[in-house]
Tab-separated table of C-alpha atoms in Angstrom:
chain	number	residue	atom	x	y	z
A	1270	MET	CA	21.765	-24.962	-39.547
A	1271	THR	CA	19.442	-25.729	-36.723
A	1272	LEU	CA	19.137	-22.971	-34.028
A	1273	THR	CA	19.243	-24.169	-30.541
A	1274	LEU	CA	16.667	-22.566	-28.328
A	1275	PRO	CA	17.298	-21.730	-24.729
A	1276	THR	CA	15.447	-24.170	-22.358
A	1277	LEU	CA	12.941	-22.572	-20.044
A	1278	LEU	CA	11.988	-24.723	-17.143
A	1279	VAL	CA	8.720	-23.802	-15.388
A	1280	LEU	CA	7.951	-25.004	-11.884
A	1281	ASP	CA	4.200	-25.077	-12.545
A	1282	ALA	CA	1.285	-24.119	-10.447
A	1283	ASP	CA	-2.356	-23.977	-11.544
A	1284	PRO	CA	-3.235	-22.220	-13.699
A	1285	PRO	CA	0.101	-22.327	-15.684
A	1286	PRO	CA	1.578	-19.094	-17.155
A	1287	ARG	CA	0.581	-17.789	-20.497
A	1288	LEU	CA	3.895	-17.921	-22.424
A	1289	GLY	CA	2.538	-17.819	-26.040
A	1290	ARG	CA	4.819	-14.850	-26.869
A	1291	LEU	CA	7.798	-17.124	-26.430
A	1292	THR	CA	6.788	-19.575	-28.959
A	1293	GLY	CA	9.869	-20.145	-31.274
A	1294	ARG	CA	12.108	-18.255	-28.838
A	1295	ALA	CA	12.339	-20.788	-26.071
A	1296	ARG	CA	12.000	-24.491	-25.537
A	1297	VAL	CA	9.479	-24.479	-22.652
A	1298	VAL	CA	9.537	-27.591	-20.299
A	1299	HIS	CA	7.109	-27.817	-17.469
A	1300	THR	CA	7.849	-29.779	-14.201
A	1301	ASP	CA	6.345	-30.308	-10.791
A	1302	ALA	CA	8.196	-30.184	-7.444
A	1303	ALA	CA	8.859	-33.992	-7.467
A	1304	HIS	CA	10.740	-33.900	-10.786
A	1305	LEU	CA	12.554	-30.464	-10.417
A	1306	ALA	CA	15.936	-31.753	-9.316
A	1307	GLY	CA	16.212	-34.034	-12.363
A	1308	ARG	CA	15.184	-31.218	-14.762
A	1309	LEU	CA	17.437	-28.502	-13.365
A	1310	PRO	CA	20.650	-29.479	-15.298
A	1311	GLU	CA	18.993	-29.028	-18.639
A	1312	ALA	CA	17.543	-25.588	-18.017
A	1313	ASP	CA	19.011	-22.237	-19.037
A	1314	VAL	CA	16.313	-20.270	-17.287
A	1315	LEU	CA	13.999	-21.390	-14.350
A	1316	LEU	CA	10.654	-19.744	-13.867
A	1317	VAL	CA	9.337	-20.409	-10.349
A	1318	TRP	CA	5.599	-19.984	-11.082
A	1319	ASP	CA	4.679	-22.042	-7.980
A	1320	PHE	CA	5.969	-19.367	-5.502
A	1321	THR	CA	4.591	-21.168	-2.547
A	1322	SER	CA	6.840	-24.191	-3.077
A	1323	HIS	CA	10.217	-24.769	-1.376
A	1324	ALA	CA	11.243	-27.210	-4.115
A	1325	VAL	CA	14.002	-25.043	-5.561
A	1326	ARG	CA	15.728	-24.678	-2.236
A	1327	GLU	CA	15.639	-28.355	-1.732
A	1328	ALA	CA	16.617	-29.328	-5.307
A	1329	TRP	CA	19.378	-26.695	-6.091
A	1330	PRO	CA	22.121	-28.336	-4.127
A	1331	GLY	CA	22.229	-31.431	-6.318
A	1332	ALA	CA	24.728	-32.304	-9.070
A	1333	GLY	CA	25.049	-30.996	-12.562
A	1334	PRO	CA	24.717	-27.633	-14.316
A	1335	ARG	CA	22.233	-25.033	-13.008
A	1336	PRO	CA	20.135	-22.437	-14.823
A	1337	ARG	CA	21.904	-19.096	-15.417
A	1338	TRP	CA	18.777	-17.201	-14.437
A	1339	VAL	CA	16.037	-17.870	-11.892
A	1340	HIS	CA	12.905	-15.731	-11.808
A	1341	THR	CA	10.209	-16.080	-9.007
A	1342	ALA	CA	6.637	-14.868	-9.649
A	1343	SER	CA	6.593	-13.343	-6.169
A	1344	ALA	CA	8.033	-10.430	-4.308
A	1345	GLY	CA	9.734	-12.614	-1.600
A	1346	VAL	CA	12.677	-14.926	-2.418
A	1347	ASP	CA	12.978	-16.697	0.963
A	1348	HIS	CA	11.212	-19.754	-0.478
A	1349	LEU	CA	13.851	-20.529	-3.009
A	1350	MET	CA	17.123	-19.280	-1.296
A	1351	CYS	CA	19.715	-21.706	-0.222
A	1352	PRO	CA	23.440	-21.244	0.473
A	1353	GLU	CA	24.422	-22.967	-2.821
A	1354	LEU	CA	22.171	-20.584	-4.912
A	1355	ALA	CA	23.289	-17.614	-3.013
A	1356	ALA	CA	26.955	-18.542	-3.674
A	1357	SER	CA	26.383	-19.239	-7.371
A	1358	GLU	CA	26.676	-17.023	-10.453
A	1359	THR	CA	22.945	-17.510	-11.193
A	1360	VAL	CA	20.993	-14.268	-11.482
A	1361	VAL	CA	17.735	-14.173	-9.395
A	1362	THR	CA	14.963	-11.802	-10.283
A	1363	ASN	CA	11.597	-11.203	-8.646
A	1364	ALA	CA	8.080	-9.840	-9.336
A	1365	ARG	CA	8.856	-6.445	-7.876
A	1366	GLY	CA	6.234	-3.868	-8.896
A	1367	VAL	CA	3.229	-6.091	-9.545
A	1368	PHE	CA	1.907	-6.236	-5.924
A	1369	ASP	CA	2.744	-2.828	-4.614
A	1370	GLN	CA	-0.524	-0.806	-5.046
A	1371	PRO	CA	-2.815	-3.836	-4.452
A	1372	ILE	CA	-1.201	-4.537	-1.106
A	1373	ALA	CA	-1.339	-0.847	-0.158
A	1374	GLU	CA	-5.085	-0.798	-0.951
A	1375	TYR	CA	-5.556	-3.993	1.031
A	1376	VAL	CA	-3.782	-2.363	4.107
A	1377	ALA	CA	-5.827	0.737	3.857
A	1378	ALA	CA	-9.002	-1.343	3.646
A	1379	LEU	CA	-7.983	-3.235	6.866
A	1380	VAL	CA	-7.229	0.001	8.687
A	1381	LEU	CA	-10.578	1.466	7.736
A	1382	ALA	CA	-12.419	-1.760	8.574
A	1383	VAL	CA	-10.927	-1.936	12.017
A	1384	ALA	CA	-11.390	1.754	12.689
A	1385	LYS	CA	-14.964	1.615	11.603
A	1386	ASP	CA	-15.736	-1.703	13.445
A	1387	LEU	CA	-16.897	-3.239	10.137
A	1388	PRO	CA	-16.415	-6.856	11.316
A	1389	ARG	CA	-18.651	-6.268	14.214
A	1390	THR	CA	-21.238	-4.517	12.102
A	1391	LEU	CA	-21.413	-7.514	9.769
A	1392	GLU	CA	-21.777	-9.985	12.709
A	1393	LEU	CA	-24.591	-7.797	14.147
A	1394	GLN	CA	-26.304	-7.795	10.706
A	1395	ARG	CA	-26.252	-11.573	10.668
A	1396	GLU	CA	-27.680	-11.513	14.203
A	1397	ARG	CA	-30.328	-9.008	13.070
A	1398	THR	CA	-29.276	-6.770	15.950
A	1399	TRP	CA	-29.352	-3.037	15.876
A	1400	HIS	CA	-26.541	-1.794	18.152
A	1401	HIS	CA	-25.315	1.851	17.756
A	1402	ARG	CA	-21.642	2.437	18.529
A	1403	GLU	CA	-19.015	5.065	18.034
A	1404	THR	CA	-15.988	4.256	15.869
A	1405	ARG	CA	-12.397	5.701	15.488
A	1406	ARG	CA	-11.417	8.536	13.209
A	1407	VAL	CA	-8.431	7.517	10.957
A	1408	ALA	CA	-7.393	11.006	9.876
A	1409	GLY	CA	-4.734	12.240	12.404
A	1410	THR	CA	-3.700	8.811	13.619
A	1411	ARG	CA	-0.028	7.517	13.282
A	1412	ALA	CA	1.291	4.637	11.368
A	1413	CYS	CA	4.604	2.937	11.401
A	1414	VAL	CA	5.413	1.035	8.215
A	1415	VAL	CA	8.318	-1.448	8.598
A	1416	GLY	CA	9.873	-2.240	5.183
A	1417	SER	CA	10.951	0.581	2.892
A	1418	GLY	CA	10.773	-1.256	-0.400
A	1419	PRO	CA	8.180	-0.594	-3.125
A	1420	ILE	CA	5.435	-2.193	-1.174
A	1421	GLY	CA	6.180	-0.289	1.943
A	1422	ARG	CA	6.458	2.961	0.189
A	1423	ALA	CA	3.027	2.330	-1.620
A	1424	ILE	CA	1.480	1.612	1.755
A	1425	ALA	CA	2.844	4.793	3.156
A	1426	ARG	CA	1.536	6.863	0.192
A	1427	THR	CA	-1.845	5.370	0.487
A	1428	LEU	CA	-2.215	5.897	4.238
A	1429	LYS	CA	-0.991	9.478	3.855
A	1430	ALA	CA	-3.901	10.020	1.488
A	1431	LEU	CA	-6.198	9.191	4.443
A	1432	ASP	CA	-4.315	11.756	6.432
A	1433	VAL	CA	-2.495	9.344	8.466
A	1434	THR	CA	0.933	10.442	9.684
A	1435	THR	CA	3.189	7.753	8.454
A	1436	ALA	CA	6.886	6.824	9.411
A	1437	LEU	CA	8.672	4.401	7.207
A	1438	VAL	CA	11.402	2.152	8.670
A	1439	GLY	CA	14.172	0.478	6.501
A	1440	ARG	CA	17.338	-1.357	6.899
A	1441	VAL	CA	19.429	1.821	6.782
A	1442	PRO	CA	18.375	5.269	7.716
A	1443	ARG	CA	18.160	7.908	4.868
A	1444	THR	CA	15.981	10.784	3.750
A	1445	GLY	CA	12.350	9.932	4.418
A	1446	VAL	CA	13.301	6.489	6.033
A	1447	HIS	CA	14.120	5.755	9.589
A	1448	GLY	CA	16.683	3.110	10.536
A	1449	PRO	CA	16.173	0.148	12.897
A	1450	GLY	CA	17.443	2.240	15.867
A	1451	ASP	CA	14.236	4.277	15.736
A	1452	LEU	CA	11.821	1.440	15.489
A	1453	ASP	CA	10.854	0.984	19.237
A	1454	ARG	CA	10.306	4.658	19.480
A	1455	LEU	CA	8.053	4.659	16.537
A	1456	LEU	CA	6.166	1.652	17.624
A	1457	SER	CA	5.438	3.151	21.028
A	1458	ARG	CA	3.688	6.088	19.266
A	1459	ALA	CA	1.854	4.279	16.451
A	1460	ASP	CA	-1.843	3.538	16.189
A	1461	TRP	CA	-1.118	1.224	13.166
A	1462	VAL	CA	2.052	-0.886	12.785
A	1463	ILE	CA	2.282	-2.454	9.340
A	1464	ALA	CA	4.879	-5.109	8.724
A	1465	ALA	CA	5.957	-5.108	4.967
A	1466	ALA	CA	9.547	-6.131	5.296
A	1467	PRO	CA	11.370	-9.047	3.466
A	1468	LEU	CA	12.263	-12.125	5.300
A	1469	THR	CA	15.946	-12.105	6.118
A	1470	GLU	CA	18.182	-13.206	9.037
A	1471	GLN	CA	17.789	-9.768	10.454
A	1472	THR	CA	13.961	-9.669	10.129
A	1473	TYR	CA	13.131	-13.174	11.232
A	1474	GLY	CA	10.863	-13.000	14.340
A	1475	MET	CA	11.501	-9.176	14.703
A	1476	PHE	CA	7.913	-8.757	16.013
A	1477	ASP	CA	8.299	-10.537	19.396
A	1478	ALA	CA	7.166	-10.041	22.885
A	1479	HIS	CA	9.436	-7.045	23.335
A	1480	ARG	CA	8.061	-5.285	20.167
A	1481	PHE	CA	4.405	-5.915	21.087
A	1482	GLY	CA	5.205	-4.836	24.696
A	1483	VAL	CA	6.375	-1.308	23.522
A	1484	MET	CA	3.160	-0.823	21.350
A	1485	GLN	CA	0.220	1.108	22.817
A	1486	PRO	CA	-2.955	-0.670	24.095
A	1487	SER	CA	-4.762	1.099	21.155
A	1488	THR	CA	-2.355	-0.156	18.535
A	1489	VAL	CA	-3.487	-2.383	15.607
A	1490	PHE	CA	-0.806	-4.663	14.138
A	1491	VAL	CA	-1.053	-5.649	10.317
A	1492	ASN	CA	1.340	-8.150	8.618
A	1493	VAL	CA	1.403	-8.352	4.845
A	1494	GLY	CA	5.160	-9.101	4.606
A	1495	ARG	CA	6.170	-12.617	5.584
A	1496	GLY	CA	4.661	-14.948	8.287
A	1497	PRO	CA	8.013	-15.631	10.140
A	1498	LEU	CA	8.470	-11.809	10.710
A	1499	VAL	CA	6.241	-12.460	13.611
A	1500	ASP	CA	6.530	-14.585	16.701
A	1501	GLU	CA	2.872	-15.764	16.560
A	1502	ASP	CA	2.892	-17.008	20.110
A	1503	ALA	CA	3.937	-13.527	21.306
A	1504	LEU	CA	1.266	-11.910	19.223
A	1505	ALA	CA	-1.363	-14.385	20.595
A	1506	GLU	CA	-0.338	-13.401	24.158
A	1507	ALA	CA	-0.399	-9.720	23.378
A	1508	LEU	CA	-3.921	-10.049	22.015
A	1509	ARG	CA	-5.105	-12.153	24.905
A	1510	ARG	CA	-3.799	-9.813	27.489
A	1511	ARG	CA	-5.053	-6.713	25.535
A	1512	TRP	CA	-1.508	-5.276	25.236
A	1513	ILE	CA	-2.625	-4.237	21.693
A	1514	ALA	CA	-6.063	-3.531	20.448
A	1515	GLY	CA	-6.117	-5.965	17.448
A	1516	ALA	CA	-4.321	-7.389	14.549
A	1517	ALA	CA	-4.783	-8.521	10.956
A	1518	LEU	CA	-2.562	-11.125	9.418
A	1519	ASP	CA	-2.449	-12.032	5.738
A	1520	VAL	CA	0.672	-14.204	5.998
A	1521	PHE	CA	1.607	-16.917	8.469
A	1522	ALA	CA	4.489	-19.158	9.539
A	1523	ALA	CA	2.528	-22.174	8.162
A	1524	GLU	CA	0.325	-21.757	5.041
A	1525	PRO	CA	-2.442	-22.667	4.653
A	1526	LEU	CA	-3.134	-22.022	8.231
A	1527	PRO	CA	-4.125	-25.244	9.901
A	1528	GLY	CA	-7.774	-25.602	11.006
A	1529	ASP	CA	-6.711	-26.239	14.562
A	1530	SER	CA	-4.495	-23.224	14.897
A	1531	PRO	CA	-5.322	-21.031	17.892
A	1532	LEU	CA	-4.934	-17.960	15.754
A	1533	TRP	CA	-8.362	-18.517	14.143
A	1534	GLY	CA	-10.168	-17.781	17.501
A	1535	LEU	CA	-8.049	-15.006	18.913
A	1536	PRO	CA	-9.872	-11.960	19.963
A	1537	GLY	CA	-9.309	-8.953	17.834
A	1538	LEU	CA	-7.541	-10.839	14.980
A	1539	ILE	CA	-8.538	-10.809	11.325
A	1540	VAL	CA	-7.289	-13.671	9.298
A	1541	SER	CA	-6.930	-13.646	5.521
A	1542	PRO	CA	-5.521	-16.363	3.241
A	1543	HIS	CA	-2.395	-14.642	1.777
A	1544	MET	CA	-4.405	-12.564	-0.660
A	1545	SER	CA	-3.491	-8.972	-0.142
A	1546	GLY	CA	-1.716	-8.628	-3.436
A	1547	ASP	CA	-3.993	-10.853	-5.559
A	1548	THR	CA	-6.275	-8.695	-7.576
A	1549	VAL	CA	-8.249	-9.714	-10.719
A	1550	GLY	CA	-5.706	-10.244	-13.590
A	1551	TRP	CA	-2.678	-10.567	-11.290
A	1552	ARG	CA	-1.398	-13.900	-12.837
A	1553	ASP	CA	-1.600	-12.338	-16.298
A	1554	GLU	CA	0.475	-9.370	-15.068
A	1555	LEU	CA	3.041	-11.761	-13.623
A	1556	GLY	CA	3.171	-13.653	-16.932
A	1557	ILE	CA	3.652	-10.453	-19.016
A	1558	GLN	CA	6.306	-9.279	-16.618
A	1559	PHE	CA	8.270	-12.511	-17.022
A	1560	VAL	CA	7.984	-12.451	-20.853
A	1561	GLU	CA	9.355	-8.872	-20.989
A	1562	LEU	CA	12.200	-9.982	-18.743
A	1563	TYR	CA	12.902	-12.876	-20.888
A	1564	GLU	CA	12.961	-10.731	-24.079
A	1565	ARG	CA	15.644	-8.604	-22.261
A	1566	TRP	CA	17.641	-11.643	-21.284
A	1567	ALA	CA	17.540	-13.146	-24.791
A	1568	ALA	CA	18.628	-9.915	-26.224
A	1569	GLY	CA	21.653	-9.769	-23.993
A	1570	ARG	CA	20.370	-6.707	-22.054
A	1571	SER	CA	20.599	-6.233	-18.377
A	1572	LEU	CA	17.850	-7.637	-16.292
A	1573	VAL	CA	15.832	-5.547	-13.877
A	1574	ASN	CA	14.505	-6.639	-10.432
A	1575	VAL	CA	17.818	-8.382	-9.747
A	1576	VAL	CA	17.838	-9.654	-6.181
A	1577	ASP	CA	20.935	-9.271	-3.980
A	1578	LYS	CA	21.104	-12.945	-2.982
A	1579	LYS	CA	23.020	-12.233	0.238
A	1580	ARG	CA	20.453	-9.637	1.440
A	1581	GLY	CA	17.389	-11.373	0.080
A	1582	TYR	CA	15.747	-8.599	-1.784
A	1583	VAL	CA	16.244	-6.169	-4.650
A	1584	PRO	CA	18.621	-3.421	-3.359
A	1585	GLY	CA	18.178	0.219	-3.716
A	1586	HIS	CA	15.109	0.610	-1.451
């Protein structure tokens, strides 16, 4: 009797995932975005390794069977969600847990770099110019972290270690977490505003002209969540008019950021290429996480990191 192995379809990116542990336990099929729609009906499981692609969202509404489980190698799921997937019985999981501390460290690095004027120091070094300045003390400042999931909580813990008074804002208020109703008040008092929320209908464009308007002139805004959380035109206006002191963006509405984008030249803005969570070995961690999830799924055990498809994130945080 021949054992029929589950078909694992991988939406590839370079380098591909290491799935050697699944040899003999899955029939692994690789595809690119152009051929995804034709491959979906044969798949039991879909691994979205190319988490920058919108191919799943575009291919899912087609005809034929659909995978019983979709895993994305990313924290966010907005790139793959569509009404048909949200309404289906397919289970969606994400890479919750892999990026928490790396992103928290990156945020802390940005806070310290801005407070200590490191970008200007490096510029002056290149110019061979000796220019003594005073810099800001980080200890005793206030931060507002928007997004109370694992990433937001890791950011809050790391900033607290720098003696930054930190307020965490989530979808619903609870012990240790403020609700949306407190956001404007907290923004008006914060030296550092960190966006780490998932992209949902409620959070899309939440950092707009009003929100930048209630911030202090000394506030620095950091986005490590999703690009569309921010009205980039409103942010540009806030920086040009000095309504806020500066900003650091690791995510953008359009990625890669086009070379002709005005964001590159804005005063007080640090641009980084969506790299805050990507530390040495991060792809291997993502691969190991998926293999462990697959082993649970194949054994009939409950999956972890299950996304609430209506909300767009893993509930419970």
